[in-house]
Amino acid sequence: MTNTLHNCLTPHPLHADAVRILPLGGLGEIGLNMMVIEAAGALLIIDCGLMFPESYMLGIDLVIPDISAIATRREAIAGIVLTHGHEDHIGAIPFLVEALGCPPIYGSPLTMGLLANKLEEHHLRSKVDCCSVKVREATDIGPFEVEFFRAAHSIVDGCGLAIRTSAGLIVHTGDFKLDPTPVDNQPTDLGRLAAYGEEGVLLLFSDSTNVENTGQTLSERTVGEAFDELLPRCTGKILVATFSSNIHRIQQVINAAALADRKVMISGRSMLSNIAIARQLGYLHVPDDMLVDLRQMRDLPPRRILILTTGSQGEPLSSLARIAMDDHKQISLDPGDTVILSSKFIPGNERAITHLINHLYRRGAEVHYETTSEIHVSGHASQNELKTVLNLVKPQYFVPVHGEYRHLVKHAQLARAMGWSADRAIVISNGTPLVLSPNGHHMEPQVETGRVFIDGKGVGDVGEMELRDRRHLANHGLVIVFLALNQGSGAIISGPEIITRGFVPEGESQALLNEARLLVCQMLAEHSREAMADWEELRVEVRKTLRRLFNKTMDRRPLILPIIMEL
């Protein structure tokens, strides 16, 4: 666990008419969204998401927020409210819900359906009360009155939140855009946003992800039009890779496949699961005769097949990656086939995606992706839409959320250009408590926050030190020094024997390793018997001696592991 917390969320008691805001993740980064609101002695958590590891997090599977700041206040948590079902908003719940005391969780039907599936996988479904809510209907959660309102996004059933507290009304947009023609005909509820503005809003949280984009984000329907135009031109099999949670995109792919007289086969566990949930809840409409399995697919000519799969981000174990490497047992690519990557290149994944695209071309496929075809649009609002929301809601205070730090700053600058003063358009970071009341606002001392790394079945057992060692191993290799000393005299009985991995080629490093052995022996000769008895000090000296040698002769810094035995 990184940055173990020493502070909690209650440095000072709150006034009855005040509210405290504490972001635990999602401000200054893409993902890891988690916000805590405190009022009347109770805590309400907005979202509980994860982040996929950055390139330097070697071996890490997932990253989740550090909740130490509220860990001692489990009994005060009234509930968790979820804006939508993307991993960066719900993915951390299976790992944190027990530590939070298993509070009730509220969200829209699809969001709760996706969450229930995750809880089932972690054997937690019976421990958590999952409450499906309706938009525009107020729900009492402890002292908070929460109303969900429709927010169009790249996933079905996205919502924003109107939270009534003793200090005033707080509006949270969730992830959104003002799509005038959404696939499900459920646009962002501008009527409710305007009504909140007339009621009077103390604080607005608004999505900042696309604040650098001028104008307005294109409608999701433009992607469907691109599919309708592209699919009839394809002669071989078609593989479409997209996020399994993007039900609107999946619906449009299936509609375009029907128009092109193609049957659809679904590949990938998460794709199968999410499509089943969406169909069961009535959010995805697919005639049964449109879907085929592997056996049926083999009986069809390539021109009548469309395969819907995961792996648009180049994930190494995904279905598409295995197909690209010709390592899939049931599906292969032939010259003349077409692959469509219908998603954004998420920052950090560019190298993996370009590697995937190159392998797809090696198989003889034609590949369409974000920079070559109009087969993806964002689910986040651009500048004109962000301005519209600010003008409708007219908040007393505005805090940008959901984005890297530059996005938050630019969103605050946008608000200031529209008339909000610097002390009303406030940029805060993870761990910055902000206290608001009708009479004013102030910042409290920073609460330490951090990231918890998940590696396999381990949660929080790998920290910055372990990651540093992994980076050393990856960049400069490993040097192991075996040394056996006499228990009484401290004399060398065996060694030093030096073994390297990923440092220098065997057979070409004998002179260097001989010099290393000699230097270790000289260092030992210079130390007293008392120093020899302190093994930890001896290990430090061995590392220092070899580190100086390798840095001077090769400008490399391998991980040096002394193993000392006493005989």
PDB file of N, CA, C and O in Angstrom, residues 8-14 20-21 38 431-435 442-447:
ATOM      1  N   CYS A   8      -7.419  11.246   9.383  1.00  0.00           N
ATOM      2  CA  CYS A   8      -8.736  10.741   9.030  1.00  0.00           C
ATOM      3  C   CYS A   8      -9.589  11.909   8.563  1.00  0.00           C
ATOM      4  O   CYS A   8      -9.139  13.048   8.528  1.00  0.00           O
ATOM      5  N   LEU A   9     -10.821  11.623   8.212  1.00  0.00           N
ATOM      6  CA  LEU A   9     -11.669  12.621   7.575  1.00  0.00           C
ATOM      7  C   LEU A   9     -12.238  13.632   8.566  1.00  0.00           C
ATOM      8  O   LEU A   9     -12.850  14.596   8.147  1.00  0.00           O
ATOM      9  N   THR A  10     -12.009  13.482   9.846  1.00  0.00           N
ATOM     10  CA  THR A  10     -12.635  14.394  10.804  1.00  0.00           C
ATOM     11  C   THR A  10     -11.581  15.134  11.620  1.00  0.00           C
ATOM     12  O   THR A  10     -11.477  14.954  12.835  1.00  0.00           O
ATOM     13  N   PRO A  11     -10.767  16.008  10.989  1.00  0.00           N
ATOM     14  CA  PRO A  11      -9.810  16.780  11.767  1.00  0.00           C
ATOM     15  C   PRO A  11     -10.500  17.770  12.698  1.00  0.00           C
ATOM     16  O   PRO A  11     -10.006  18.085  13.752  1.00  0.00           O
ATOM     17  N   HIS A  12     -11.660  18.298  12.259  1.00  0.00           N
ATOM     18  CA  HIS A  12     -12.436  19.232  13.084  1.00  0.00           C
ATOM     19  C   HIS A  12     -13.911  18.889  12.935  1.00  0.00           C
ATOM     20  O   HIS A  12     -14.360  18.522  11.850  1.00  0.00           O
ATOM     21  N   PRO A  13     -14.698  19.044  14.017  1.00  0.00           N
ATOM     22  CA  PRO A  13     -16.146  18.796  13.898  1.00  0.00           C
ATOM     23  C   PRO A  13     -16.765  19.770  12.903  1.00  0.00           C
ATOM     24  O   PRO A  13     -16.365  20.921  12.800  1.00  0.00           O
ATOM     25  N   LEU A  14     -17.745  19.269  12.166  1.00  0.00           N
ATOM     26  CA  LEU A  14     -18.430  20.099  11.181  1.00  0.00           C
ATOM     27  C   LEU A  14     -19.578  20.859  11.826  1.00  0.00           C
ATOM     28  O   LEU A  14     -20.286  20.335  12.678  1.00  0.00           O
ATOM     29  N   ARG A  20     -18.418  18.696   4.143  1.00  0.00           N
ATOM     30  CA  ARG A  20     -16.997  18.494   3.848  1.00  0.00           C
ATOM     31  C   ARG A  20     -16.870  17.571   2.639  1.00  0.00           C
ATOM     32  O   ARG A  20     -17.539  16.533   2.568  1.00  0.00           O
ATOM     33  N   ILE A  21     -16.013  17.944   1.715  1.00  0.00           N
ATOM     34  CA  ILE A  21     -15.740  17.165   0.512  1.00  0.00           C
ATOM     35  C   ILE A  21     -14.321  16.621   0.596  1.00  0.00           C
ATOM     36  O   ILE A  21     -13.383  17.374   0.883  1.00  0.00           O
ATOM     37  N   GLU A  38     -19.254  14.516   3.484  1.00  0.00           N
ATOM     38  CA  GLU A  38     -19.612  14.389   4.902  1.00  0.00           C
ATOM     39  C   GLU A  38     -20.572  15.504   5.288  1.00  0.00           C
ATOM     40  O   GLU A  38     -20.325  16.679   5.007  1.00  0.00           O
ATOM     41  N   GLY A 431      -7.146  14.125  -1.590  1.00  0.00           N
ATOM     42  CA  GLY A 431      -6.686  14.344  -0.220  1.00  0.00           C
ATOM     43  C   GLY A 431      -6.868  15.757   0.286  1.00  0.00           C
ATOM     44  O   GLY A 431      -6.467  16.056   1.410  1.00  0.00           O
ATOM     45  N   THR A 432      -7.462  16.652  -0.516  1.00  0.00           N
ATOM     46  CA  THR A 432      -7.691  18.030  -0.074  1.00  0.00           C
ATOM     47  C   THR A 432      -9.116  18.176   0.451  1.00  0.00           C
ATOM     48  O   THR A 432     -10.071  18.191  -0.332  1.00  0.00           O
ATOM     49  N   PRO A 433      -9.326  18.266   1.767  1.00  0.00           N
ATOM     50  CA  PRO A 433     -10.686  18.456   2.283  1.00  0.00           C
ATOM     51  C   PRO A 433     -11.151  19.893   2.032  1.00  0.00           C
ATOM     52  O   PRO A 433     -10.443  20.848   2.323  1.00  0.00           O
ATOM     53  N   LEU A 434     -12.333  20.011   1.472  1.00  0.00           N
ATOM     54  CA  LEU A 434     -12.935  21.314   1.200  1.00  0.00           C
ATOM     55  C   LEU A 434     -14.226  21.405   2.004  1.00  0.00           C
ATOM     56  O   LEU A 434     -15.116  20.564   1.859  1.00  0.00           O
ATOM     57  N   VAL A 435     -14.327  22.415   2.850  1.00  0.00           N
ATOM     58  CA  VAL A 435     -15.516  22.607   3.682  1.00  0.00           C
ATOM     59  C   VAL A 435     -16.316  23.779   3.120  1.00  0.00           C
ATOM     60  O   VAL A 435     -15.775  24.867   2.898  1.00  0.00           O
ATOM     61  N   HIS A 442     -13.559  26.935   3.038  1.00  0.00           N
ATOM     62  CA  HIS A 442     -12.133  26.935   3.375  1.00  0.00           C
ATOM     63  C   HIS A 442     -11.566  25.545   3.154  1.00  0.00           C
ATOM     64  O   HIS A 442     -12.289  24.545   3.161  1.00  0.00           O
ATOM     65  N   MET A 443     -10.251  25.505   2.943  1.00  0.00           N
ATOM     66  CA  MET A 443      -9.535  24.243   2.802  1.00  0.00           C
ATOM     67  C   MET A 443      -9.020  23.815   4.165  1.00  0.00           C
ATOM     68  O   MET A 443      -8.599  24.643   4.980  1.00  0.00           O
ATOM     69  N   GLU A 444      -9.034  22.521   4.411  1.00  0.00           N
ATOM     70  CA  GLU A 444      -8.435  21.973   5.625  1.00  0.00           C
ATOM     71  C   GLU A 444      -7.091  21.349   5.293  1.00  0.00           C
ATOM     72  O   GLU A 444      -6.768  21.150   4.112  1.00  0.00           O
ATOM     73  N   PRO A 445      -6.276  21.033   6.312  1.00  0.00           N
ATOM     74  CA  PRO A 445      -4.963  20.431   6.044  1.00  0.00           C
ATOM     75  C   PRO A 445      -5.079  19.168   5.195  1.00  0.00           C
ATOM     76  O   PRO A 445      -6.013  18.375   5.346  1.00  0.00           O
ATOM     77  N   GLN A 446      -4.127  19.011   4.309  1.00  0.00           N
ATOM     78  CA  GLN A 446      -4.121  17.886   3.380  1.00  0.00           C
ATOM     79  C   GLN A 446      -4.144  16.548   4.119  1.00  0.00           C
ATOM     80  O   GLN A 446      -3.429  16.339   5.090  1.00  0.00           O
ATOM     81  N   VAL A 447      -5.007  15.670   3.671  1.00  0.00           N
ATOM     82  CA  VAL A 447      -5.056  14.300   4.173  1.00  0.00           C
ATOM     83  C   VAL A 447      -4.272  13.432   3.195  1.00  0.00           C
ATOM     84  O   VAL A 447      -4.472  13.517   1.988  1.00  0.00           O
TER      85      VAL A 447
END
